Amino acid sequence: MPSDAVPAPRGPAEAVSPPPGPAEPASSRRGLTETVLSPGGPVEAVPSPRGPVGGPVRPRRPAAAPVPPRRSGAGPVRTDSAWLPTAPCSPRGCVESARPWTGVPRAVLRLAALLAVVLLGVALLPLVARLRTRPRQRWIRRWCLAVVHTAGVRTRITGTARPSGGVLIVSNHVSWLDIPLLAAVRPARMVAKAEVRGWPVMGALAARGGTLFIDRDRLRALPGTVREVAEALRGGSAVAAFPEGSTWCGRAGGRYRGALFQAALDAGAPVQPVRIRYGSADGSASTAPAFVGEDSLLASLWRVVSARGLVAEVSLRPPLAAGGHPDRRSLAKAAQRHGGDPGPSAAGHLW
């Protein structure tokens, strides 16, 4: 080779493979390795893709990072929206399937009766809205209890709801059953995520009932929601909310968020904590009514009407004066502390 001949530079991703010796058979070259130079990375030895004649080199793709397994039980809260969390509970990991179930014919009858009661309420809502306050609230309470009972769930209610005036009712959140249960003790304007508006039948019913919808993905909408809730409280309405921000399976719960408690402070309205617990006839806890994770409404409905001996325990605690707390965080902590789990031996009349 002439002295001024300079080998052509190789690119950063070019593979270099020394030629085999003349005595080496072609078949033995299939398992050789090649040195691949990747930009900014270490030198890696990979099996040669060449055959006996050689060919283009296909660099090995980097291995994908392992995906951590999905948490099926309680754990750190994922925040999928701007200001409301998402519980780590899932139907597969948290919702039990070992409880006794009723027969399919009875479950179908319960589901049909439940849908009939809901549709009847939607149809009669314009007429009920014309009633005076007390008859209207009495009709709503009876209708909500009918919704729960036709689903095959008995109720045990302890404590007394504030009978009149503006009050912020806060509760833990386990199931879609929580909404008619709260309305059965004190009809109120619900605070719900905006997605509920699109639910079949239930969305229209919630909108006509004066539900205050929250856009979970718009942080800028939060102050407006707080003002709207405060105005409703000043006007003497009861407002019911689930400050955990998401449904939980019942065995675990989330921290109460303080945003909506600011509305109670601004309006000077009391806060009434409520605890909802689902159990079986023997008093043990049940997660069958839980509506969590990727669970669909239809799947949750079928699980409830198929369960046997479900009991919903609603425990109402004495109202907390908003003026006795300096800020929304301390008020939220006090409400969650006073609304703690009463345990499996809660007393009350079983309906």
mmCIF file of C-alpha atoms in Angstrom:
data_model
loop_
_atom_site.group_PDB
_atom_site.id
_atom_site.type_symbol
_atom_site.label_atom_id
_atom_site.label_comp_id
_atom_site.label_asym_id
_atom_site.label_seq_id
_atom_site.Cartn_x
_atom_site.Cartn_y
_atom_site.Cartn_z
ATOM 1 C CA MET A 1 0.000 0.000 0.000
ATOM 2 C CA PRO A 2 1.414 3.447 -0.789
ATOM 3 C CA SER A 3 2.498 5.458 2.208
ATOM 4 C CA ASP A 4 -0.032 8.270 1.533
ATOM 5 C CA ALA A 5 -3.011 5.914 1.421
ATOM 6 C CA VAL A 6 -5.219 6.604 4.439
ATOM 7 C CA PRO A 7 -8.052 4.206 5.355
ATOM 8 C CA ALA A 8 -11.474 5.789 4.943
ATOM 9 C CA PRO A 9 -13.014 6.782 8.297
ATOM 10 C CA ARG A 10 -15.862 4.675 9.499
ATOM 11 C CA GLY A 11 -19.166 6.081 10.798
ATOM 12 C CA PRO A 12 -20.082 5.727 14.434
ATOM 13 C CA ALA A 13 -22.544 2.908 13.813
ATOM 14 C CA GLU A 14 -20.475 0.889 11.314
ATOM 15 C CA ALA A 15 -19.724 -2.681 12.277
ATOM 16 C CA VAL A 16 -16.193 -4.007 11.911
ATOM 17 C CA SER A 17 -15.616 -7.715 11.527
ATOM 18 C CA PRO A 18 -12.166 -9.164 10.826
ATOM 19 C CA PRO A 19 -12.177 -11.660 7.969
ATOM 20 C CA PRO A 20 -11.840 -15.256 8.984
ATOM 21 C CA GLY A 21 -8.714 -17.196 8.250
ATOM 22 C CA PRO A 22 -8.466 -19.117 4.989
ATOM 23 C CA ALA A 23 -8.657 -22.491 6.718
ATOM 24 C CA GLU A 24 -11.849 -21.682 8.574
ATOM 25 C CA PRO A 25 -14.955 -23.290 7.092
ATOM 26 C CA ALA A 26 -17.843 -21.038 6.190
ATOM 27 C CA SER A 27 -20.273 -22.884 8.453
ATOM 28 C CA SER A 28 -18.196 -22.056 11.532
ATOM 29 C CA ARG A 29 -18.579 -18.325 10.960
ATOM 30 C CA ARG A 30 -22.309 -18.265 11.760
ATOM 31 C CA GLY A 31 -21.747 -17.999 15.483
ATOM 32 C CA LEU A 32 -19.088 -15.299 15.470
ATOM 33 C CA THR A 33 -19.599 -12.008 17.239
ATOM 34 C CA GLU A 34 -19.179 -8.535 15.861
ATOM 35 C CA THR A 35 -18.147 -5.362 17.559
ATOM 36 C CA VAL A 36 -20.788 -2.647 17.248
ATOM 37 C CA LEU A 37 -19.842 0.906 18.092
ATOM 38 C CA SER A 38 -22.895 2.864 19.235
ATOM 39 C CA PRO A 39 -22.679 6.647 19.573
ATOM 40 C CA GLY A 40 -21.982 7.662 23.118
ATOM 41 C CA GLY A 41 -22.301 4.095 24.408
ATOM 42 C CA PRO A 42 -20.057 1.182 25.311
ATOM 43 C CA VAL A 43 -18.757 -1.313 22.830
ATOM 44 C CA GLU A 44 -21.106 -4.300 22.636
ATOM 45 C CA ALA A 45 -20.410 -7.761 21.277
ATOM 46 C CA VAL A 46 -23.414 -9.218 19.516
ATOM 47 C CA PRO A 47 -23.917 -12.374 17.437
ATOM 48 C CA SER A 48 -23.106 -11.809 13.791
ATOM 49 C CA PRO A 49 -26.120 -11.787 11.460
ATOM 50 C CA ARG A 50 -23.935 -12.575 8.465
ATOM 51 C CA GLY A 51 -24.114 -15.806 6.592
ATOM 52 C CA PRO A 52 -21.222 -17.528 4.893
ATOM 53 C CA VAL A 53 -21.011 -14.858 2.193
ATOM 54 C CA GLY A 54 -21.590 -11.818 4.388
ATOM 55 C CA GLY A 55 -24.201 -9.085 4.119
ATOM 56 C CA PRO A 56 -25.469 -5.923 5.707
ATOM 57 C CA VAL A 57 -25.162 -5.679 9.434
ATOM 58 C CA ARG A 58 -28.353 -5.120 11.402
ATOM 59 C CA PRO A 59 -27.434 -3.540 14.731
ATOM 60 C CA ARG A 60 -29.204 -4.949 17.761
ATOM 61 C CA ARG A 61 -31.979 -2.808 19.191
ATOM 62 C CA PRO A 62 -31.548 -1.811 22.809
ATOM 63 C CA ALA A 63 -33.611 -3.871 25.207
ATOM 64 C CA ALA A 64 -36.784 -2.201 26.429
ATOM 65 C CA ALA A 65 -36.918 -1.172 30.051
ATOM 66 C CA PRO A 66 -38.912 -3.604 32.175
ATOM 67 C CA VAL A 67 -42.457 -2.482 32.930
ATOM 68 C CA PRO A 68 -43.256 -2.592 36.645
ATOM 69 C CA PRO A 69 -46.257 -4.740 37.516
ATOM 70 C CA ARG A 70 -49.549 -2.998 38.152
ATOM 71 C CA ARG A 71 -50.318 -2.460 41.791
ATOM 72 C CA SER A 72 -53.559 -4.217 42.575
ATOM 73 C CA GLY A 73 -53.907 -3.236 46.195
ATOM 74 C CA ALA A 74 -53.621 -0.081 48.202
ATOM 75 C CA GLY A 75 -50.455 1.907 47.705
ATOM 76 C CA PRO A 76 -49.194 5.297 46.626
ATOM 77 C CA VAL A 77 -51.831 7.422 44.958
ATOM 78 C CA ARG A 78 -51.449 8.091 41.242
ATOM 79 C CA THR A 79 -52.401 11.565 40.092
ATOM 80 C CA ASP A 80 -53.945 11.309 36.638
ATOM 81 C CA SER A 81 -55.507 14.769 36.694
ATOM 82 C CA ALA A 82 -54.410 18.213 37.636
ATOM 83 C CA TRP A 83 -55.650 18.223 41.194
ATOM 84 C CA LEU A 84 -57.608 15.054 41.958
ATOM 85 C CA PRO A 85 -55.883 11.714 42.631
ATOM 86 C CA THR A 86 -56.679 8.260 41.331
ATOM 87 C CA ALA A 87 -56.727 5.404 43.822
ATOM 88 C CA PRO A 88 -54.509 2.378 43.099
ATOM 89 C CA CYS A 89 -57.404 -0.017 43.793
ATOM 90 C CA SER A 90 -58.462 -2.290 40.934
ATOM 91 C CA PRO A 91 -61.329 -4.765 40.444
ATOM 92 C CA ARG A 92 -58.985 -7.723 40.052
ATOM 93 C CA GLY A 93 -56.835 -6.972 43.076
ATOM 94 C CA CYS A 94 -59.309 -5.437 45.525
ATOM 95 C CA VAL A 95 -62.836 -6.630 44.737
ATOM 96 C CA GLU A 96 -63.645 -9.946 46.327
ATOM 97 C CA SER A 97 -65.146 -12.862 44.484
ATOM 98 C CA ALA A 98 -65.353 -15.451 47.288
ATOM 99 C CA ARG A 99 -68.529 -14.128 48.916
ATOM 100 C CA PRO A 100 -71.794 -16.054 48.448
ATOM 101 C CA TRP A 101 -73.680 -14.968 45.362
ATOM 102 C CA THR A 102 -77.376 -15.164 44.629
ATOM 103 C CA GLY A 103 -78.825 -17.032 41.670
ATOM 104 C CA VAL A 104 -78.821 -15.556 38.172
ATOM 105 C CA PRO A 105 -82.646 -15.295 37.920
ATOM 106 C CA ARG A 106 -82.825 -13.277 41.117
ATOM 107 C CA ALA A 107 -79.952 -11.053 40.001
ATOM 108 C CA VAL A 108 -81.723 -10.374 36.694
ATOM 109 C CA LEU A 109 -84.937 -9.479 38.524
ATOM 110 C CA ARG A 110 -83.027 -7.110 40.805
ATOM 111 C CA LEU A 111 -81.357 -5.428 37.853
ATOM 112 C CA ALA A 112 -84.660 -5.012 36.037
ATOM 113 C CA ALA A 113 -86.318 -3.575 39.157
ATOM 114 C CA LEU A 114 -83.396 -1.200 39.692
ATOM 115 C CA LEU A 115 -83.581 0.135 36.156
ATOM 116 C CA ALA A 116 -87.355 0.529 36.451
ATOM 117 C CA VAL A 117 -87.032 2.555 39.658
ATOM 118 C CA VAL A 118 -84.339 4.777 38.136
ATOM 119 C CA LEU A 119 -86.380 5.410 34.981
ATOM 120 C CA LEU A 120 -89.456 6.156 37.083
ATOM 121 C CA GLY A 121 -87.479 8.751 39.017
ATOM 122 C CA VAL A 122 -86.281 10.387 35.806
ATOM 123 C CA ALA A 123 -89.821 10.529 34.457
ATOM 124 C CA LEU A 124 -91.311 12.002 37.641
ATOM 125 C CA LEU A 125 -88.516 14.469 38.336
ATOM 126 C CA PRO A 126 -90.240 17.438 36.581
ATOM 127 C CA LEU A 127 -93.350 16.889 38.727
ATOM 128 C CA VAL A 128 -91.367 16.428 41.931
ATOM 129 C CA ALA A 129 -89.461 19.666 41.275
ATOM 130 C CA ARG A 130 -92.766 21.579 41.626
ATOM 131 C CA LEU A 131 -93.415 20.279 45.133
ATOM 132 C CA ARG A 132 -92.624 22.246 48.230
ATOM 133 C CA THR A 133 -89.320 21.691 49.952
ATOM 134 C CA ARG A 134 -90.345 19.161 52.597
ATOM 135 C CA PRO A 135 -92.544 16.956 50.371
ATOM 136 C CA ARG A 136 -89.880 17.061 47.659
ATOM 137 C CA GLN A 137 -87.103 16.027 50.029
ATOM 138 C CA ARG A 138 -89.259 13.290 51.512
ATOM 139 C CA TRP A 139 -89.969 11.883 48.030
ATOM 140 C CA ILE A 140 -86.265 12.019 47.093
ATOM 141 C CA ARG A 141 -85.244 10.176 50.252
ATOM 142 C CA ARG A 142 -87.774 7.410 49.678
ATOM 143 C CA TRP A 143 -86.824 7.088 46.026
ATOM 144 C CA CYS A 144 -83.102 6.837 46.851
ATOM 145 C CA LEU A 145 -83.771 4.143 49.449
ATOM 146 C CA ALA A 146 -85.830 2.291 46.832
ATOM 147 C CA VAL A 147 -82.859 2.419 44.439
ATOM 148 C CA VAL A 148 -80.586 0.863 47.049
ATOM 149 C CA HIS A 149 -83.085 -1.740 48.244
ATOM 150 C CA THR A 150 -84.099 -2.945 44.781
ATOM 151 C CA ALA A 151 -80.413 -3.603 44.130
ATOM 152 C CA GLY A 152 -80.527 -6.096 46.997
ATOM 153 C CA VAL A 153 -78.687 -3.915 49.522
ATOM 154 C CA ARG A 154 -80.072 -3.324 53.006
ATOM 155 C CA THR A 155 -79.210 -0.132 54.873
ATOM 156 C CA ARG A 156 -78.267 0.699 58.442
ATOM 157 C CA ILE A 157 -78.247 4.453 59.143
ATOM 158 C CA THR A 158 -76.957 5.932 62.411
ATOM 159 C CA GLY A 159 -76.835 9.557 63.461
ATOM 160 C CA THR A 160 -78.891 12.510 62.309
ATOM 161 C CA ALA A 161 -78.367 14.789 59.339
ATOM 162 C CA ARG A 162 -78.574 18.536 59.751
ATOM 163 C CA PRO A 163 -82.252 19.103 58.871
ATOM 164 C CA SER A 164 -82.011 22.476 57.154
ATOM 165 C CA GLY A 165 -79.665 25.243 56.132
ATOM 166 C CA GLY A 166 -76.458 25.172 54.155
ATOM 167 C CA VAL A 167 -74.124 22.324 55.077
ATOM 168 C CA LEU A 168 -71.219 20.617 53.347
ATOM 169 C CA ILE A 169 -71.651 16.837 53.664
ATOM 170 C CA VAL A 170 -68.386 14.955 53.130
ATOM 171 C CA SER A 171 -67.927 11.209 52.939
ATOM 172 C CA ASN A 172 -65.489 8.522 51.950
ATOM 173 C CA HIS A 173 -66.100 7.137 48.456
ATOM 174 C CA VAL A 174 -66.418 3.432 47.651
ATOM 175 C CA SER A 175 -69.241 2.889 45.168
ATOM 176 C CA TRP A 176 -71.882 4.477 42.978
ATOM 177 C CA LEU A 177 -74.239 3.421 45.783
ATOM 178 C CA ASP A 178 -72.740 6.191 47.926
ATOM 179 C CA ILE A 179 -74.719 8.813 45.997
ATOM 180 C CA PRO A 180 -78.263 7.513 46.685
ATOM 181 C CA LEU A 181 -77.214 6.645 50.246
ATOM 182 C CA LEU A 182 -76.213 10.238 50.999
ATOM 183 C CA ALA A 183 -79.358 11.575 49.341
ATOM 184 C CA ALA A 184 -81.426 9.198 51.462
ATOM 185 C CA VAL A 185 -80.274 10.933 54.662
ATOM 186 C CA ARG A 186 -80.287 14.506 53.337
ATOM 187 C CA PRO A 187 -81.060 15.465 49.728
ATOM 188 C CA ALA A 188 -78.177 17.596 48.514
ATOM 189 C CA ARG A 189 -76.492 18.932 45.430
ATOM 190 C CA MET A 190 -73.746 16.480 44.565
ATOM 191 C CA VAL A 191 -70.236 17.421 43.503
ATOM 192 C CA ALA A 192 -69.174 14.957 40.807
ATOM 193 C CA LYS A 193 -66.575 14.633 38.061
ATOM 194 C CA ALA A 194 -67.599 15.912 34.651
ATOM 195 C CA GLU A 195 -67.529 12.391 33.182
ATOM 196 C CA VAL A 196 -70.680 11.518 35.138
ATOM 197 C CA ARG A 197 -72.656 13.857 32.879
ATOM 198 C CA GLY A 198 -72.111 11.400 30.004
ATOM 199 C CA TRP A 199 -73.355 8.319 31.873
ATOM 200 C CA PRO A 200 -76.555 6.807 30.418
ATOM 201 C CA VAL A 201 -79.667 7.706 32.435
ATOM 202 C CA MET A 202 -77.664 8.522 35.581
ATOM 203 C CA GLY A 203 -75.920 11.450 33.873
ATOM 204 C CA ALA A 204 -79.198 13.089 32.878
ATOM 205 C CA LEU A 205 -80.615 12.460 36.331
ATOM 206 C CA ALA A 206 -77.556 14.034 37.985
ATOM 207 C CA ALA A 207 -77.722 17.103 35.769
ATOM 208 C CA ARG A 208 -81.421 17.653 36.455
ATOM 209 C CA GLY A 209 -80.805 17.216 40.172
ATOM 210 C CA GLY A 210 -78.459 20.207 40.278
ATOM 211 C CA THR A 211 -75.160 18.314 40.399
ATOM 212 C CA LEU A 212 -72.074 20.527 40.434
ATOM 213 C CA PHE A 213 -69.681 19.012 37.893
ATOM 214 C CA ILE A 214 -65.901 19.278 38.285
ATOM 215 C CA ASP A 215 -63.534 19.288 35.342
ATOM 216 C CA ARG A 216 -60.724 17.233 36.867
ATOM 217 C CA ASP A 217 -58.253 18.013 34.082
ATOM 218 C CA ARG A 218 -58.481 21.809 34.310
ATOM 219 C CA LEU A 219 -56.759 23.269 37.332
ATOM 220 C CA ARG A 220 -57.966 26.733 36.383
ATOM 221 C CA ALA A 221 -61.574 25.593 36.807
ATOM 222 C CA LEU A 222 -61.069 24.813 40.497
ATOM 223 C CA PRO A 223 -61.580 28.363 41.896
ATOM 224 C CA GLY A 224 -64.815 28.667 39.937
ATOM 225 C CA THR A 225 -66.079 25.362 41.350
ATOM 226 C CA VAL A 226 -65.224 26.495 44.883
ATOM 227 C CA ARG A 227 -67.143 29.745 44.351
ATOM 228 C CA GLU A 228 -70.135 27.839 42.968
ATOM 229 C CA VAL A 229 -70.207 25.513 45.986
ATOM 230 C CA ALA A 230 -69.876 28.480 48.372
ATOM 231 C CA GLU A 231 -72.812 30.236 46.697
ATOM 232 C CA ALA A 232 -74.962 27.119 47.052
ATOM 233 C CA LEU A 233 -74.084 26.879 50.756
ATOM 234 C CA ARG A 234 -74.891 30.550 51.332
ATOM 235 C CA GLY A 235 -78.241 29.984 49.653
ATOM 236 C CA GLY A 236 -79.134 27.349 52.257
ATOM 237 C CA SER A 237 -78.528 24.261 50.117
ATOM 238 C CA ALA A 238 -76.819 21.103 51.275
ATOM 239 C CA VAL A 239 -73.851 20.101 49.130
ATOM 240 C CA ALA A 240 -72.440 16.558 49.233
ATOM 241 C CA ALA A 241 -68.878 15.808 48.145
ATOM 242 C CA PHE A 242 -66.288 13.037 48.247
ATOM 243 C CA PRO A 243 -63.046 14.819 49.149
ATOM 244 C CA GLU A 244 -60.890 11.726 48.636
ATOM 245 C CA GLY A 245 -61.154 12.584 44.952
ATOM 246 C CA SER A 246 -61.575 8.987 43.815
ATOM 247 C CA THR A 247 -63.306 5.751 44.732
ATOM 248 C CA TRP A 248 -61.460 3.294 46.962
ATOM 249 C CA CYS A 249 -62.184 -0.356 47.643
ATOM 250 C CA GLY A 250 -63.222 0.217 51.274
ATOM 251 C CA ARG A 251 -60.285 -1.579 52.858
ATOM 252 C CA ALA A 252 -58.104 1.437 52.136
ATOM 253 C CA GLY A 253 -58.892 5.116 51.758
ATOM 254 C CA GLY A 254 -57.355 8.334 50.557
ATOM 255 C CA ARG A 255 -56.547 11.649 52.183
ATOM 256 C CA TYR A 256 -59.263 14.286 52.174
ATOM 257 C CA ARG A 257 -58.344 17.114 49.799
ATOM 258 C CA GLY A 258 -58.884 20.598 51.131
ATOM 259 C CA ALA A 259 -60.132 22.429 48.037
ATOM 260 C CA LEU A 260 -63.885 22.084 48.639
ATOM 261 C CA PHE A 261 -63.498 22.800 52.350
ATOM 262 C CA GLN A 262 -62.510 26.323 51.326
ATOM 263 C CA ALA A 263 -66.100 26.769 50.116
ATOM 264 C CA ALA A 264 -67.392 25.963 53.629
ATOM 265 C CA LEU A 265 -64.972 28.500 55.110
ATOM 266 C CA ASP A 266 -65.985 31.175 52.599
ATOM 267 C CA ALA A 267 -69.699 30.570 53.227
ATOM 268 C CA GLY A 268 -69.372 30.043 56.997
ATOM 269 C CA ALA A 269 -71.255 26.772 56.625
ATOM 270 C CA PRO A 270 -70.801 23.721 58.880
ATOM 271 C CA VAL A 271 -69.280 20.469 57.653
ATOM 272 C CA GLN A 272 -70.949 17.155 58.467
ATOM 273 C CA PRO A 273 -68.701 14.075 58.161
ATOM 274 C CA VAL A 274 -70.259 10.802 57.029
ATOM 275 C CA ARG A 275 -68.752 7.337 56.964
ATOM 276 C CA ILE A 276 -70.024 4.679 54.530
ATOM 277 C CA ARG A 277 -69.115 1.045 55.045
ATOM 278 C CA TYR A 278 -70.276 -2.034 53.143
ATOM 279 C CA GLY A 279 -70.485 -5.410 54.801
ATOM 280 C CA SER A 280 -72.201 -8.758 54.751
ATOM 281 C CA ALA A 281 -74.997 -9.968 57.025
ATOM 282 C CA ASP A 282 -72.490 -11.325 59.567
ATOM 283 C CA GLY A 283 -70.846 -7.912 59.963
ATOM 284 C CA SER A 284 -67.631 -8.584 58.043
ATOM 285 C CA ALA A 285 -66.461 -6.016 55.501
ATOM 286 C CA SER A 286 -67.291 -6.492 51.823
ATOM 287 C CA THR A 287 -65.670 -4.949 48.754
ATOM 288 C CA ALA A 288 -68.251 -6.304 46.301
ATOM 289 C CA PRO A 289 -69.940 -2.862 45.853
ATOM 290 C CA ALA A 290 -66.610 -1.135 45.127
ATOM 291 C CA PHE A 291 -66.488 0.784 41.845
ATOM 292 C CA VAL A 292 -62.757 1.267 41.288
ATOM 293 C CA GLY A 293 -60.081 1.458 38.635
ATOM 294 C CA GLU A 294 -61.034 0.326 35.157
ATOM 295 C CA ASP A 295 -64.283 -1.197 36.440
ATOM 296 C CA SER A 296 -67.279 -0.472 34.229
ATOM 297 C CA LEU A 297 -70.620 0.683 35.600
ATOM 298 C CA LEU A 298 -72.388 -2.338 34.147
ATOM 299 C CA ALA A 299 -69.913 -4.763 35.742
ATOM 300 C CA SER A 300 -70.316 -3.046 39.101
ATOM 301 C CA LEU A 301 -74.117 -3.103 38.798
ATOM 302 C CA TRP A 302 -74.107 -6.828 38.077
ATOM 303 C CA ARG A 303 -71.751 -7.529 40.983
ATOM 304 C CA VAL A 304 -74.033 -5.678 43.397
ATOM 305 C CA VAL A 305 -77.287 -7.306 42.282
ATOM 306 C CA SER A 306 -75.578 -10.713 42.284
ATOM 307 C CA ALA A 307 -74.250 -10.434 45.837
ATOM 308 C CA ARG A 308 -76.101 -11.960 48.756
ATOM 309 C CA GLY A 309 -76.657 -10.244 52.108
ATOM 310 C CA LEU A 310 -75.028 -6.883 51.354
ATOM 311 C CA VAL A 311 -75.499 -4.219 54.033
ATOM 312 C CA ALA A 312 -74.654 -0.523 53.643
ATOM 313 C CA GLU A 313 -73.834 1.214 56.929
ATOM 314 C CA VAL A 314 -74.106 5.001 56.909
ATOM 315 C CA SER A 315 -72.787 6.760 60.004
ATOM 316 C CA LEU A 316 -73.487 10.490 60.325
ATOM 317 C CA ARG A 317 -71.266 12.456 62.715
ATOM 318 C CA PRO A 318 -72.040 15.774 64.430
ATOM 319 C CA PRO A 319 -71.405 18.819 62.196
ATOM 320 C CA LEU A 320 -68.139 20.732 62.533
ATOM 321 C CA ALA A 321 -68.232 24.514 62.725
ATOM 322 C CA ALA A 322 -66.153 25.941 59.892
ATOM 323 C CA GLY A 323 -65.159 28.932 62.004
ATOM 324 C CA GLY A 324 -63.339 26.721 64.489
ATOM 325 C CA HIS A 325 -60.550 25.939 62.009
ATOM 326 C CA PRO A 326 -57.976 28.387 60.641
ATOM 327 C CA ASP A 327 -57.720 26.985 57.104
ATOM 328 C CA ARG A 328 -59.118 24.391 54.732
ATOM 329 C CA ARG A 329 -56.377 21.849 55.441
ATOM 330 C CA SER A 330 -57.063 21.698 59.156
ATOM 331 C CA LEU A 331 -60.808 21.543 58.472
ATOM 332 C CA ALA A 332 -60.275 18.653 56.029
ATOM 333 C CA LYS A 333 -58.153 16.754 58.563
ATOM 334 C CA ALA A 334 -60.762 17.264 61.282
ATOM 335 C CA ALA A 335 -63.555 16.047 58.994
ATOM 336 C CA GLN A 336 -61.631 12.919 58.067
ATOM 337 C CA ARG A 337 -60.710 12.250 61.686
ATOM 338 C CA HIS A 338 -64.311 12.627 62.895
ATOM 339 C CA GLY A 339 -65.550 10.529 59.985
ATOM 340 C CA GLY A 340 -63.282 7.622 60.853
ATOM 341 C CA ASP A 341 -64.362 4.029 60.513
ATOM 342 C CA PRO A 342 -66.861 3.219 63.322
ATOM 343 C CA GLY A 343 -65.975 -0.494 63.120
ATOM 344 C CA PRO A 344 -68.077 -3.545 62.348
ATOM 345 C CA SER A 345 -70.422 -3.142 65.324
ATOM 346 C CA ALA A 346 -72.191 0.067 64.294
ATOM 347 C CA ALA A 347 -75.640 0.221 65.831
ATOM 348 C CA GLY A 348 -78.713 1.332 63.991
ATOM 349 C CA HIS A 349 -81.955 0.219 62.412
ATOM 350 C CA LEU A 350 -81.560 -2.219 59.542
ATOM 351 C CA TRP A 351 -83.835 -1.431 56.595
#
